[in-house]
Amino acid sequence: MNVEPKTLYVIATPIGNLDDITHRAVNVLRTVDRIAAEDTRRTRALLSHLGIVGKPVDALHQHSSAHDIARLMSLLEGGASIALVTDAGTPTVSDPGDALVKAAILAQVRVVPLPGASAVLAALSASGLGNGTGFRFCGFLPRDGTARRHAVATACSTPEPVILFESPERTTATLRELAGAMPDRPVCVARELTKVHEQIVRGTLTELARCENDWRGEITIVLGSWSPNEHAESISDEAIDARIDHELDAGAHAKTAAERIAAWSGRPKREVYERVVRRKTSRRQ
């Protein structure tokens, strides 16, 4: 394949097994003028596996500066061809590289995508939880605070399958948090996809939250289809009040309690918040 000057090639690389790379990607990596990589050491290891030597590799990661982007753009606008890669998978999908792509588009530099291995699609295809009508990809959940509560609430209110990434250290806690809101929702945890120790575990959120598994490696979680409206209808007012009491007894603020209970019950957050405030007031009297 002939690469074009003044072109940015966005290349998906293997998520584990190094043989999961397309012939087209190998040809472009071999032919471009230079490569912009999230981790230069890992990229050089991949290039060595592919028999590509002597290729200039520039670091481009989440901490790269505007100066780094400007330098690469200067090369592109000067006629260079550059391949953008990440550690594993597709650049800009929960990985760095978006700033360079946006800069290239703004400068009217051609951007060419080369698809390939994807942890998102691999996990969904093997989960048995796809419904053929689409899915929501959430990437990595925020670690804590309001952003995390909003992200969990979004997952709970999404009827189609939801796919997210998680670190192995937080996987059990995340499963437990999701199980608290959707105990019976089907889930699949895919660990170390395409690697030697690949593992795919299926069950309900409650079952996997109780699982004494050692979630090491790269983790992808797939939540199956869900009917939040039907779930909301099955939650009685008495159950809502009991959950409110539990949250308040644990010291949760009214807004925090409302967000958690709305995610769990499927009811509108404003409605739940008003109920929390009323119950909090009545408990004081």
PDB file of C-alpha atoms in Angstrom:
ATOM      1  CA  MET A   1       0.000   0.000   0.000  1.00  0.00           C
ATOM      2  CA  ASN A   2       1.287   3.454  -0.888  1.00  0.00           C
ATOM      3  CA  VAL A   3       0.982   6.034   1.863  1.00  0.00           C
ATOM      4  CA  GLU A   4       0.224   9.640   0.998  1.00  0.00           C
ATOM      5  CA  PRO A   5       2.219  12.680   2.114  1.00  0.00           C
ATOM      6  CA  LYS A   6       0.643  15.145   4.531  1.00  0.00           C
ATOM      7  CA  THR A   7      -1.567  12.389   5.946  1.00  0.00           C
ATOM      8  CA  LEU A   8      -2.283  11.195   9.491  1.00  0.00           C
ATOM      9  CA  TYR A   9      -3.040   7.464   9.696  1.00  0.00           C
ATOM     10  CA  VAL A  10      -4.966   6.442  12.831  1.00  0.00           C
ATOM     11  CA  ILE A  11      -4.092   2.781  13.319  1.00  0.00           C
ATOM     12  CA  ALA A  12      -5.695   0.198  15.615  1.00  0.00           C
ATOM     13  CA  THR A  13      -3.087  -2.112  17.155  1.00  0.00           C
ATOM     14  CA  PRO A  14      -3.528  -5.516  18.868  1.00  0.00           C
ATOM     15  CA  ILE A  15      -5.173  -5.524  22.306  1.00  0.00           C
ATOM     16  CA  GLY A  16      -3.110  -8.537  23.373  1.00  0.00           C
ATOM     17  CA  ASN A  17      -2.207 -11.113  20.772  1.00  0.00           C
ATOM     18  CA  LEU A  18       0.298  -9.425  18.456  1.00  0.00           C
ATOM     19  CA  ASP A  19      -0.949 -11.436  15.482  1.00  0.00           C
ATOM     20  CA  ASP A  20      -4.234  -9.508  15.613  1.00  0.00           C
ATOM     21  CA  ILE A  21      -3.074  -6.770  13.272  1.00  0.00           C
ATOM     22  CA  THR A  22      -4.193  -6.222   9.704  1.00  0.00           C
ATOM     23  CA  HIS A  23      -1.940  -6.527   6.666  1.00  0.00           C
ATOM     24  CA  ARG A  24      -2.873  -2.959   5.776  1.00  0.00           C
ATOM     25  CA  ALA A  25      -1.754  -1.678   9.186  1.00  0.00           C
ATOM     26  CA  VAL A  26       1.603  -3.476   8.870  1.00  0.00           C
ATOM     27  CA  ASN A  27       2.162  -1.986   5.421  1.00  0.00           C
ATOM     28  CA  VAL A  28       1.364   1.532   6.608  1.00  0.00           C
ATOM     29  CA  LEU A  29       3.556   1.232   9.699  1.00  0.00           C
ATOM     30  CA  ARG A  30       6.389   0.038   7.506  1.00  0.00           C
ATOM     31  CA  THR A  31       5.950   2.859   4.980  1.00  0.00           C
ATOM     32  CA  VAL A  32       5.066   6.056   6.883  1.00  0.00           C
ATOM     33  CA  ASP A  33       7.738   8.611   7.669  1.00  0.00           C
ATOM     34  CA  ARG A  34       7.293   8.343  11.433  1.00  0.00           C
ATOM     35  CA  ILE A  35       5.003   7.076  14.195  1.00  0.00           C
ATOM     36  CA  ALA A  36       3.351   8.924  17.098  1.00  0.00           C
ATOM     37  CA  ALA A  37       2.895   6.479  19.982  1.00  0.00           C
ATOM     38  CA  GLU A  38       1.375   6.478  23.473  1.00  0.00           C
ATOM     39  CA  ASP A  39       4.279   4.371  24.784  1.00  0.00           C
ATOM     40  CA  THR A  40       7.375   4.316  22.599  1.00  0.00           C
ATOM     41  CA  ARG A  41       8.783   1.179  24.233  1.00  0.00           C
ATOM     42  CA  ARG A  42       5.654  -0.882  23.637  1.00  0.00           C
ATOM     43  CA  THR A  43       5.345   0.395  20.102  1.00  0.00           C
ATOM     44  CA  ARG A  44       8.975  -0.462  19.341  1.00  0.00           C
ATOM     45  CA  ALA A  45       8.316  -3.966  20.691  1.00  0.00           C
ATOM     46  CA  LEU A  46       5.388  -4.296  18.273  1.00  0.00           C
ATOM     47  CA  LEU A  47       7.488  -2.967  15.407  1.00  0.00           C
ATOM     48  CA  SER A  48      10.230  -5.465  16.251  1.00  0.00           C
ATOM     49  CA  HIS A  49       7.662  -8.281  16.193  1.00  0.00           C
ATOM     50  CA  LEU A  50       6.581  -7.089  12.743  1.00  0.00           C
ATOM     51  CA  GLY A  51      10.155  -6.859  11.485  1.00  0.00           C
ATOM     52  CA  ILE A  52      10.083  -3.067  11.169  1.00  0.00           C
ATOM     53  CA  VAL A  53      13.366  -1.457  12.244  1.00  0.00           C
ATOM     54  CA  GLY A  54      14.762   2.060  12.241  1.00  0.00           C
ATOM     55  CA  LYS A  55      11.388   3.800  12.184  1.00  0.00           C
ATOM     56  CA  PRO A  56      11.311   7.163  14.042  1.00  0.00           C
ATOM     57  CA  VAL A  57       8.859   6.961  16.960  1.00  0.00           C
ATOM     58  CA  ASP A  58       7.618  10.067  18.808  1.00  0.00           C
ATOM     59  CA  ALA A  59       5.899   9.978  22.196  1.00  0.00           C
ATOM     60  CA  LEU A  60       2.304  11.248  22.231  1.00  0.00           C
ATOM     61  CA  HIS A  61       0.434  10.475  25.445  1.00  0.00           C
ATOM     62  CA  GLN A  62      -2.105  12.053  27.792  1.00  0.00           C
ATOM     63  CA  HIS A  63       0.536  14.356  29.286  1.00  0.00           C
ATOM     64  CA  SER A  64       1.897  15.608  25.961  1.00  0.00           C
ATOM     65  CA  SER A  65       1.962  19.386  25.620  1.00  0.00           C
ATOM     66  CA  ALA A  66       0.573  21.719  23.009  1.00  0.00           C
ATOM     67  CA  HIS A  67       4.170  22.113  21.841  1.00  0.00           C
ATOM     68  CA  ASP A  68       4.335  18.348  21.150  1.00  0.00           C
ATOM     69  CA  ILE A  69       1.163  18.558  19.061  1.00  0.00           C
ATOM     70  CA  ALA A  70       2.467  21.617  17.211  1.00  0.00           C
ATOM     71  CA  ARG A  71       5.728  19.853  16.361  1.00  0.00           C
ATOM     72  CA  LEU A  72       3.916  16.872  14.851  1.00  0.00           C
ATOM     73  CA  MET A  73       1.553  19.180  12.985  1.00  0.00           C
ATOM     74  CA  SER A  74       4.516  21.051  11.551  1.00  0.00           C
ATOM     75  CA  LEU A  75       5.851  17.770  10.195  1.00  0.00           C
ATOM     76  CA  LEU A  76       2.468  16.832   8.724  1.00  0.00           C
ATOM     77  CA  GLU A  77       1.940  20.209   7.090  1.00  0.00           C
ATOM     78  CA  GLY A  78       5.473  19.969   5.722  1.00  0.00           C
ATOM     79  CA  GLY A  79       4.458  16.839   3.831  1.00  0.00           C
ATOM     80  CA  ALA A  80       5.263  14.016   6.266  1.00  0.00           C
ATOM     81  CA  SER A  81       3.088  10.937   6.714  1.00  0.00           C
ATOM     82  CA  ILE A  82       2.536   9.957  10.366  1.00  0.00           C
ATOM     83  CA  ALA A  83       0.923   6.888  11.917  1.00  0.00           C
ATOM     84  CA  LEU A  84      -0.859   7.433  15.239  1.00  0.00           C
ATOM     85  CA  VAL A  85      -0.992   4.387  17.532  1.00  0.00           C
ATOM     86  CA  THR A  86      -1.801   3.665  21.157  1.00  0.00           C
ATOM     87  CA  ASP A  87      -0.685   0.907  23.515  1.00  0.00           C
ATOM     88  CA  ALA A  88      -3.535  -1.363  22.448  1.00  0.00           C
ATOM     89  CA  GLY A  89      -6.670  -0.895  20.395  1.00  0.00           C
ATOM     90  CA  THR A  90      -7.804   2.249  18.611  1.00  0.00           C
ATOM     91  CA  PRO A  91      -6.372   5.702  19.381  1.00  0.00           C
ATOM     92  CA  THR A  92      -8.806   8.256  20.887  1.00  0.00           C
ATOM     93  CA  VAL A  93     -11.149   5.494  22.185  1.00  0.00           C
ATOM     94  CA  SER A  94     -10.370   5.802  25.917  1.00  0.00           C
ATOM     95  CA  ASP A  95      -6.793   6.417  24.760  1.00  0.00           C
ATOM     96  CA  PRO A  96      -4.705   9.501  23.863  1.00  0.00           C
ATOM     97  CA  GLY A  97      -4.438  10.996  20.406  1.00  0.00           C
ATOM     98  CA  ASP A  98      -7.609  13.034  20.043  1.00  0.00           C
ATOM     99  CA  ALA A  99      -5.737  16.361  20.241  1.00  0.00           C
ATOM    100  CA  LEU A 100      -3.590  15.468  17.241  1.00  0.00           C
ATOM    101  CA  VAL A 101      -6.580  14.267  15.209  1.00  0.00           C
ATOM    102  CA  LYS A 102      -8.487  17.486  15.953  1.00  0.00           C
ATOM    103  CA  ALA A 103      -5.469  19.604  15.063  1.00  0.00           C
ATOM    104  CA  ALA A 104      -5.073  17.737  11.773  1.00  0.00           C
ATOM    105  CA  ILE A 105      -8.723  18.241  10.878  1.00  0.00           C
ATOM    106  CA  LEU A 106      -8.505  21.944  11.717  1.00  0.00           C
ATOM    107  CA  ALA A 107      -5.441  22.262   9.462  1.00  0.00           C
ATOM    108  CA  GLN A 108      -7.217  20.331   6.697  1.00  0.00           C
ATOM    109  CA  VAL A 109      -4.672  17.522   6.907  1.00  0.00           C
ATOM    110  CA  ARG A 110      -6.123  14.243   5.688  1.00  0.00           C
ATOM    111  CA  VAL A 111      -6.966  11.741   8.463  1.00  0.00           C
ATOM    112  CA  VAL A 112      -7.193   8.067   7.452  1.00  0.00           C
ATOM    113  CA  PRO A 113      -8.515   5.456   9.927  1.00  0.00           C
ATOM    114  CA  LEU A 114      -7.266   1.859   9.852  1.00  0.00           C
ATOM    115  CA  PRO A 115      -9.661  -0.326  11.889  1.00  0.00           C
ATOM    116  CA  GLY A 116      -8.561  -3.399  13.787  1.00  0.00           C
ATOM    117  CA  ALA A 117      -8.701  -5.160  17.150  1.00  0.00           C
ATOM    118  CA  SER A 118     -11.185  -3.731  19.670  1.00  0.00           C
ATOM    119  CA  ALA A 119     -11.706  -4.790  23.287  1.00  0.00           C
ATOM    120  CA  VAL A 120     -15.187  -3.238  23.143  1.00  0.00           C
ATOM    121  CA  LEU A 121     -16.396  -5.299  20.199  1.00  0.00           C
ATOM    122  CA  ALA A 122     -14.513  -8.439  21.218  1.00  0.00           C
ATOM    123  CA  ALA A 123     -16.127  -8.422  24.668  1.00  0.00           C
ATOM    124  CA  LEU A 124     -19.591  -7.693  23.279  1.00  0.00           C
ATOM    125  CA  SER A 125     -19.342 -10.432  20.643  1.00  0.00           C
ATOM    126  CA  ALA A 126     -18.409 -13.092  23.220  1.00  0.00           C
ATOM    127  CA  SER A 127     -20.679 -11.895  26.024  1.00  0.00           C
ATOM    128  CA  GLY A 128     -23.924 -13.276  24.643  1.00  0.00           C
ATOM    129  CA  LEU A 129     -25.528  -9.989  25.741  1.00  0.00           C
ATOM    130  CA  GLY A 130     -25.730  -8.133  22.432  1.00  0.00           C
ATOM    131  CA  ASN A 131     -29.239  -7.364  21.203  1.00  0.00           C
ATOM    132  CA  GLY A 132     -28.419  -6.457  17.612  1.00  0.00           C
ATOM    133  CA  THR A 133     -29.748  -2.905  17.961  1.00  0.00           C
ATOM    134  CA  GLY A 134     -26.762  -1.062  19.422  1.00  0.00           C
ATOM    135  CA  PHE A 135     -24.967  -0.415  22.693  1.00  0.00           C
ATOM    136  CA  ARG A 136     -23.582   2.402  24.849  1.00  0.00           C
ATOM    137  CA  PHE A 137     -19.834   2.628  25.435  1.00  0.00           C
ATOM    138  CA  CYS A 138     -18.885   4.481  28.617  1.00  0.00           C
ATOM    139  CA  GLY A 139     -15.124   3.935  28.729  1.00  0.00           C
ATOM    140  CA  PHE A 140     -13.607   4.132  32.203  1.00  0.00           C
ATOM    141  CA  LEU A 141     -15.996   5.203  34.969  1.00  0.00           C
ATOM    142  CA  PRO A 142     -14.860   8.232  36.990  1.00  0.00           C
ATOM    143  CA  ARG A 143     -13.233   7.098  40.216  1.00  0.00           C
ATOM    144  CA  ASP A 144     -15.496   8.903  42.684  1.00  0.00           C
ATOM    145  CA  GLY A 145     -17.671  11.890  43.405  1.00  0.00           C
ATOM    146  CA  THR A 146     -20.544  13.352  41.468  1.00  0.00           C
ATOM    147  CA  ALA A 147     -19.085  12.362  38.100  1.00  0.00           C
ATOM    148  CA  ARG A 148     -19.061   8.711  39.112  1.00  0.00           C
ATOM    149  CA  ARG A 149     -22.613   8.814  40.464  1.00  0.00           C
ATOM    150  CA  HIS A 150     -23.787  10.390  37.215  1.00  0.00           C
ATOM    151  CA  ALA A 151     -21.968   7.735  35.184  1.00  0.00           C
ATOM    152  CA  VAL A 152     -23.529   4.917  37.215  1.00  0.00           C
ATOM    153  CA  ALA A 153     -26.951   6.543  36.881  1.00  0.00           C
ATOM    154  CA  THR A 154     -26.460   6.710  33.108  1.00  0.00           C
ATOM    155  CA  ALA A 155     -25.626   3.015  32.962  1.00  0.00           C
ATOM    156  CA  CYS A 156     -28.701   2.217  35.048  1.00  0.00           C
ATOM    157  CA  SER A 157     -31.012   4.249  32.822  1.00  0.00           C
ATOM    158  CA  THR A 158     -29.671   2.783  29.573  1.00  0.00           C
ATOM    159  CA  PRO A 159     -31.855  -0.052  28.214  1.00  0.00           C
ATOM    160  CA  GLU A 160     -29.383  -1.287  25.601  1.00  0.00           C
ATOM    161  CA  PRO A 161     -26.146  -3.104  26.514  1.00  0.00           C
ATOM    162  CA  VAL A 162     -23.529  -0.947  28.244  1.00  0.00           C
ATOM    163  CA  ILE A 163     -19.790  -1.527  27.856  1.00  0.00           C
ATOM    164  CA  LEU A 164     -17.204  -0.027  30.162  1.00  0.00           C
ATOM    165  CA  PHE A 165     -13.573  -0.443  31.116  1.00  0.00           C
ATOM    166  CA  GLU A 166     -12.296  -0.820  34.664  1.00  0.00           C
ATOM    167  CA  SER A 167      -8.993  -1.273  36.440  1.00  0.00           C
ATOM    168  CA  PRO A 168      -8.488  -4.683  38.101  1.00  0.00           C
ATOM    169  CA  GLU A 169      -8.147  -3.019  41.509  1.00  0.00           C
ATOM    170  CA  ARG A 170     -11.597  -1.419  41.275  1.00  0.00           C
ATOM    171  CA  THR A 171     -13.513  -4.140  39.387  1.00  0.00           C
ATOM    172  CA  THR A 172     -15.034  -5.808  42.458  1.00  0.00           C
ATOM    173  CA  ALA A 173     -16.091  -2.462  43.956  1.00  0.00           C
ATOM    174  CA  THR A 174     -17.655  -1.407  40.651  1.00  0.00           C
ATOM    175  CA  LEU A 175     -19.566  -4.667  40.312  1.00  0.00           C
ATOM    176  CA  ARG A 176     -20.881  -4.263  43.862  1.00  0.00           C
ATOM    177  CA  GLU A 177     -21.930  -0.678  43.218  1.00  0.00           C
ATOM    178  CA  LEU A 178     -23.741  -1.648  40.018  1.00  0.00           C
ATOM    179  CA  ALA A 179     -25.321  -4.649  41.744  1.00  0.00           C
ATOM    180  CA  GLY A 180     -26.711  -2.327  44.396  1.00  0.00           C
ATOM    181  CA  ALA A 181     -28.639  -0.532  41.678  1.00  0.00           C
ATOM    182  CA  MET A 182     -29.390  -3.425  39.288  1.00  0.00           C
ATOM    183  CA  PRO A 183     -28.970  -6.740  41.150  1.00  0.00           C
ATOM    184  CA  ASP A 184     -30.515  -8.932  38.450  1.00  0.00           C
ATOM    185  CA  ARG A 185     -29.016  -7.275  35.372  1.00  0.00           C
ATOM    186  CA  PRO A 186     -26.980  -9.753  33.318  1.00  0.00           C
ATOM    187  CA  VAL A 187     -23.276  -8.986  33.052  1.00  0.00           C
ATOM    188  CA  CYS A 188     -20.141 -10.356  31.469  1.00  0.00           C
ATOM    189  CA  VAL A 189     -16.616  -9.579  32.655  1.00  0.00           C
ATOM    190  CA  ALA A 190     -13.956 -10.165  30.004  1.00  0.00           C
ATOM    191  CA  ARG A 191     -10.404 -10.280  31.334  1.00  0.00           C
ATOM    192  CA  GLU A 192      -7.153 -10.264  29.344  1.00  0.00           C
ATOM    193  CA  LEU A 193      -8.893 -10.623  25.972  1.00  0.00           C
ATOM    194  CA  THR A 194      -6.798 -12.371  23.278  1.00  0.00           C
ATOM    195  CA  LYS A 195      -3.998 -13.046  25.778  1.00  0.00           C
ATOM    196  CA  VAL A 196      -2.764 -16.325  27.298  1.00  0.00           C
ATOM    197  CA  HIS A 197      -4.856 -15.936  30.462  1.00  0.00           C
ATOM    198  CA  GLU A 198      -8.051 -14.775  28.755  1.00  0.00           C
ATOM    199  CA  GLN A 199     -11.128 -15.298  30.931  1.00  0.00           C
ATOM    200  CA  ILE A 200     -14.794 -14.543  30.250  1.00  0.00           C
ATOM    201  CA  VAL A 201     -17.199 -14.755  33.209  1.00  0.00           C
ATOM    202  CA  ARG A 202     -20.980 -14.396  32.894  1.00  0.00           C
ATOM    203  CA  GLY A 203     -23.827 -14.099  35.378  1.00  0.00           C
ATOM    204  CA  THR A 204     -25.901 -11.425  37.096  1.00  0.00           C
ATOM    205  CA  LEU A 205     -24.358  -8.402  38.754  1.00  0.00           C
ATOM    206  CA  THR A 206     -25.155  -9.868  42.161  1.00  0.00           C
ATOM    207  CA  GLU A 207     -23.479 -13.166  41.292  1.00  0.00           C
ATOM    208  CA  LEU A 208     -20.311 -11.594  39.940  1.00  0.00           C
ATOM    209  CA  ALA A 209     -20.162  -9.034  42.748  1.00  0.00           C
ATOM    210  CA  ARG A 210     -19.962 -11.969  45.160  1.00  0.00           C
ATOM    211  CA  CYS A 211     -17.444 -13.822  43.019  1.00  0.00           C
ATOM    212  CA  GLU A 212     -14.062 -14.296  44.681  1.00  0.00           C
ATOM    213  CA  ASN A 213     -12.243 -13.799  41.406  1.00  0.00           C
ATOM    214  CA  ASP A 214      -8.811 -12.241  41.114  1.00  0.00           C
ATOM    215  CA  TRP A 215      -9.539  -9.627  38.464  1.00  0.00           C
ATOM    216  CA  ARG A 216      -6.023  -9.133  37.126  1.00  0.00           C
ATOM    217  CA  GLY A 217      -5.121  -7.567  33.798  1.00  0.00           C
ATOM    218  CA  GLU A 218      -7.224  -5.584  31.330  1.00  0.00           C
ATOM    219  CA  ILE A 219     -10.924  -5.615  32.254  1.00  0.00           C
ATOM    220  CA  THR A 220     -13.959  -5.011  30.019  1.00  0.00           C
ATOM    221  CA  ILE A 221     -17.452  -5.168  31.532  1.00  0.00           C
ATOM    222  CA  VAL A 222     -20.574  -5.732  29.428  1.00  0.00           C
ATOM    223  CA  LEU A 223     -23.993  -5.064  30.978  1.00  0.00           C
ATOM    224  CA  GLY A 224     -26.878  -6.764  29.204  1.00  0.00           C
ATOM    225  CA  SER A 225     -30.142  -5.217  28.042  1.00  0.00           C
ATOM    226  CA  TRP A 226     -32.187  -3.705  30.833  1.00  0.00           C
ATOM    227  CA  SER A 227     -35.710  -2.337  31.275  1.00  0.00           C
ATOM    228  CA  PRO A 228     -35.430   0.512  33.801  1.00  0.00           C
ATOM    229  CA  ASN A 229     -39.118   1.391  33.434  1.00  0.00           C
ATOM    230  CA  GLU A 230     -40.215  -2.141  34.270  1.00  0.00           C
ATOM    231  CA  HIS A 231     -37.763  -2.180  37.159  1.00  0.00           C
ATOM    232  CA  ALA A 232     -39.159   1.122  38.462  1.00  0.00           C
ATOM    233  CA  GLU A 233     -42.682  -0.292  38.449  1.00  0.00           C
ATOM    234  CA  SER A 234     -41.540  -3.218  40.598  1.00  0.00           C
ATOM    235  CA  ILE A 235     -40.089  -0.960  43.332  1.00  0.00           C
ATOM    236  CA  SER A 236     -42.748  -0.013  45.890  1.00  0.00           C
ATOM    237  CA  ASP A 237     -42.923   3.272  47.798  1.00  0.00           C
ATOM    238  CA  GLU A 238     -42.175   1.325  50.973  1.00  0.00           C
ATOM    239  CA  ALA A 239     -38.980  -0.047  49.411  1.00  0.00           C
ATOM    240  CA  ILE A 240     -38.005   3.476  48.329  1.00  0.00           C
ATOM    241  CA  ASP A 241     -38.519   4.784  51.873  1.00  0.00           C
ATOM    242  CA  ALA A 242     -36.509   1.917  53.343  1.00  0.00           C
ATOM    243  CA  ARG A 243     -33.643   2.694  50.982  1.00  0.00           C
ATOM    244  CA  ILE A 244     -33.874   6.398  51.881  1.00  0.00           C
ATOM    245  CA  ASP A 245     -33.627   5.543  55.573  1.00  0.00           C
ATOM    246  CA  HIS A 246     -30.622   3.345  54.873  1.00  0.00           C
ATOM    247  CA  GLU A 247     -28.833   6.119  52.968  1.00  0.00           C
ATOM    248  CA  LEU A 248     -29.621   8.766  55.574  1.00  0.00           C
ATOM    249  CA  ASP A 249     -28.554   6.482  58.425  1.00  0.00           C
ATOM    250  CA  ALA A 250     -25.255   6.025  56.596  1.00  0.00           C
ATOM    251  CA  GLY A 251     -24.780   9.809  56.591  1.00  0.00           C
ATOM    252  CA  ALA A 252     -25.454  10.478  52.901  1.00  0.00           C
ATOM    253  CA  HIS A 253     -26.501  13.975  51.886  1.00  0.00           C
ATOM    254  CA  ALA A 254     -29.975  14.333  50.399  1.00  0.00           C
ATOM    255  CA  LYS A 255     -28.671  14.951  46.865  1.00  0.00           C
ATOM    256  CA  THR A 256     -26.277  12.012  47.021  1.00  0.00           C
ATOM    257  CA  ALA A 257     -28.963   9.728  48.422  1.00  0.00           C
ATOM    258  CA  ALA A 258     -31.376  10.818  45.697  1.00  0.00           C
ATOM    259  CA  GLU A 259     -28.843  10.098  42.934  1.00  0.00           C
ATOM    260  CA  ARG A 260     -28.129   6.620  44.280  1.00  0.00           C
ATOM    261  CA  ILE A 261     -31.775   5.751  44.836  1.00  0.00           C
ATOM    262  CA  ALA A 262     -32.844   7.099  41.451  1.00  0.00           C
ATOM    263  CA  ALA A 263     -30.196   4.908  39.816  1.00  0.00           C
ATOM    264  CA  TRP A 264     -31.345   1.890  41.807  1.00  0.00           C
ATOM    265  CA  SER A 265     -35.089   2.405  41.429  1.00  0.00           C
ATOM    266  CA  GLY A 266     -35.310   3.827  37.912  1.00  0.00           C
ATOM    267  CA  ARG A 267     -37.511   6.651  39.145  1.00  0.00           C
ATOM    268  CA  PRO A 268     -36.880  10.290  38.125  1.00  0.00           C
ATOM    269  CA  LYS A 269     -34.175  11.901  40.238  1.00  0.00           C
ATOM    270  CA  ARG A 270     -36.247  15.007  41.012  1.00  0.00           C
ATOM    271  CA  GLU A 271     -39.103  12.864  42.287  1.00  0.00           C
ATOM    272  CA  VAL A 272     -36.749  10.853  44.483  1.00  0.00           C
ATOM    273  CA  TYR A 273     -34.962  13.966  45.749  1.00  0.00           C
ATOM    274  CA  GLU A 274     -38.258  15.524  46.860  1.00  0.00           C
ATOM    275  CA  ARG A 275     -39.143  12.284  48.643  1.00  0.00           C
ATOM    276  CA  VAL A 276     -35.748  12.199  50.362  1.00  0.00           C
ATOM    277  CA  VAL A 277     -36.154  15.798  51.590  1.00  0.00           C
ATOM    278  CA  ARG A 278     -39.653  15.119  52.912  1.00  0.00           C
ATOM    279  CA  ARG A 279     -38.531  11.976  54.719  1.00  0.00           C
ATOM    280  CA  LYS A 280     -35.444  13.674  56.111  1.00  0.00           C
ATOM    281  CA  THR A 281     -37.619  16.472  57.477  1.00  0.00           C
ATOM    282  CA  SER A 282     -40.130  14.063  58.986  1.00  0.00           C
ATOM    283  CA  ARG A 283     -37.359  12.096  60.713  1.00  0.00           C
ATOM    284  CA  ARG A 284     -36.242  15.259  62.485  1.00  0.00           C
ATOM    285  CA  GLN A 285     -39.717  15.979  63.873  1.00  0.00           C
TER     286      GLN A 285
END
